[in-house]
Coordinates of C-alpha atoms in Angstrom, one line a residue:
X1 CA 0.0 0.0 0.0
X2 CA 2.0 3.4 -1.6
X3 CA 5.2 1.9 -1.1
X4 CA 6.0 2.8 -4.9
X5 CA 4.7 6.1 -4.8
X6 CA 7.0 7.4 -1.5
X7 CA 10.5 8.1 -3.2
X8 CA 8.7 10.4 -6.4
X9 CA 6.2 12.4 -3.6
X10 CA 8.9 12.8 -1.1
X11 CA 11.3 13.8 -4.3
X12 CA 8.7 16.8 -4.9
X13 CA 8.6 17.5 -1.0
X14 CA 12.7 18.1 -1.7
X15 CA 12.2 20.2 -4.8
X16 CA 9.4 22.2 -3.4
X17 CA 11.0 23.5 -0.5
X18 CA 9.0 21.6 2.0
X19 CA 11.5 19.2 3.6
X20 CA 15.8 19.2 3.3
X21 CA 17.1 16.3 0.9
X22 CA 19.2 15.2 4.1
X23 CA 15.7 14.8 6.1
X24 CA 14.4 12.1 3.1
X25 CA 15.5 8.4 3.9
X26 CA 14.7 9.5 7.8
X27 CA 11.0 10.5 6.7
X28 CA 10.7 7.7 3.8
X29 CA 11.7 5.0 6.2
X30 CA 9.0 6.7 8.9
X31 CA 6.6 6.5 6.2
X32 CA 7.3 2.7 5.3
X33 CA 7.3 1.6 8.8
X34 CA 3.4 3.1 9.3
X35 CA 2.9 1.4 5.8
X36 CA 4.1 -2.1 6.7
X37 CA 1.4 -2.2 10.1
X38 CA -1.8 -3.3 7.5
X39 CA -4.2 -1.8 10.0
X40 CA -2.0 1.8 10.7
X41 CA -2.2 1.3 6.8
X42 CA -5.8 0.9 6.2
X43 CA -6.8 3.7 9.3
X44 CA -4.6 5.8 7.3
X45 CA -6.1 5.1 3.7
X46 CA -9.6 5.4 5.0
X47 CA -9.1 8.8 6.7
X48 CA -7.1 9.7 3.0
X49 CA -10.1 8.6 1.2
X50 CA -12.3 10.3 3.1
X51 CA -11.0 13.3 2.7
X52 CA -10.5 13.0 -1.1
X53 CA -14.1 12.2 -0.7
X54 CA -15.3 15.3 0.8
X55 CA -13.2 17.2 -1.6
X56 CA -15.1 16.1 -4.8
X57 CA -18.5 16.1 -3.3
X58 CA -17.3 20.0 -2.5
X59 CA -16.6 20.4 -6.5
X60 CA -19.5 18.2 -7.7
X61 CA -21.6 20.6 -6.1
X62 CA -19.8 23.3 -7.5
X63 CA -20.7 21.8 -10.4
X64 CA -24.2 21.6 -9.8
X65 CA -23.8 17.9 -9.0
X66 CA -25.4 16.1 -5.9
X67 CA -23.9 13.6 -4.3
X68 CA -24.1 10.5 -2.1
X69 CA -21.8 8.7 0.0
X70 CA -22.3 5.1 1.1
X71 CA -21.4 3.6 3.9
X72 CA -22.5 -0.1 5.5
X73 CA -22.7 -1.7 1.9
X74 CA -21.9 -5.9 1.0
X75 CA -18.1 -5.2 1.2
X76 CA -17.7 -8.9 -0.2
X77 CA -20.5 -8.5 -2.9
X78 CA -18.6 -5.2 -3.7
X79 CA -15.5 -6.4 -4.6
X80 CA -16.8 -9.7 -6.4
X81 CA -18.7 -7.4 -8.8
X82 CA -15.7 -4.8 -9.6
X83 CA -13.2 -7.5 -9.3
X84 CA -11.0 -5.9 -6.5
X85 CA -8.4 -8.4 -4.6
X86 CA -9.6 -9.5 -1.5
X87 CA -6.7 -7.8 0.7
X88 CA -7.7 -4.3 -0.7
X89 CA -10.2 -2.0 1.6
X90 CA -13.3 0.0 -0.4
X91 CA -14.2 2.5 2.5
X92 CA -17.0 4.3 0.4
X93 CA -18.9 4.5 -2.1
X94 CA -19.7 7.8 -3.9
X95 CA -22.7 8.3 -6.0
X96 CA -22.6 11.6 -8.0
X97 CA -25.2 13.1 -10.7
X98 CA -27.7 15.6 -11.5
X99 CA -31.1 16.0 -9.2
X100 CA -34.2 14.9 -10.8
X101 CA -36.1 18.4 -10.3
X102 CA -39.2 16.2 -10.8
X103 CA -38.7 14.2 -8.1
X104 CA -38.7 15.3 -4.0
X105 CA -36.1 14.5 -1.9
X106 CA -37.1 12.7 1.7
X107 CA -36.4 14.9 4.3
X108 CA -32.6 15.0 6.0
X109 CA -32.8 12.1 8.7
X110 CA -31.5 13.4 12.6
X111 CA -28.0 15.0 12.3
X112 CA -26.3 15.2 15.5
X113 CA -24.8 18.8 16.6
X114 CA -21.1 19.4 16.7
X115 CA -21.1 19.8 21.4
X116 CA -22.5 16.2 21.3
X117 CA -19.5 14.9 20.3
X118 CA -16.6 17.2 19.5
X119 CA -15.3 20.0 21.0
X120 CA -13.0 23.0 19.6
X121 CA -9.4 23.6 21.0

């Protein structure tokens, strides 16, 4: 899991400016050793996802797109259908497209406020 991606995105890090060349093995092998514990790996790819997730339901909108995400699906039914390896981790499902302005939406089900479980520091 990104183990061939580290030495070109850390490379960039250098040319950018964001981290010294000498600081790279140090940081690559940090990087490897969260990568090699599968479920540090698979915490990390989820939060990753989500993220990338929330970021294209922000342009889809922009777009004039709705959007869906899907939690609590078959997993196993999931990955049969689109063929994905057993050892691989589909965290979401996104559905994206355009509102039928025919059809009513059902109302938003309970949302729970911010206090009740998070705070600000």
């Amino acid at each position: 899991m990104g183990f061939e991606h580290v030495d070109k995105v850390l490379d960039s890090w250098v040319e950018l400016g964001y981290i010294l060349k000498e600081a790279k093995e140090n940081l690559k092998e940090n990087i490897q050793r969260g990568l090699t514990d599968r479920e540090r790996a698979v915490r990390k790819a989820i939060r990753d996802t989500a993220l990338f997730c929330m970021t294209v339901m922000i342009v889809a909108r922009a777009y004039g797109l709705e959007t869906h995400p899907m939690e609590g699906f078959d997993e196993e039914r999931l990955e049969e259908f689109w063929g994905v390896d057993k050892e691989k981790v589909i965290p979401v499902m996104l559905a994206i497209g355009y509102k039928d302005p025919q059809k009513e939406l059902l109302p938003r089900l309970h949302r729970f406020k911010f206090e009740g479980f998070g705070r600000f520091l």
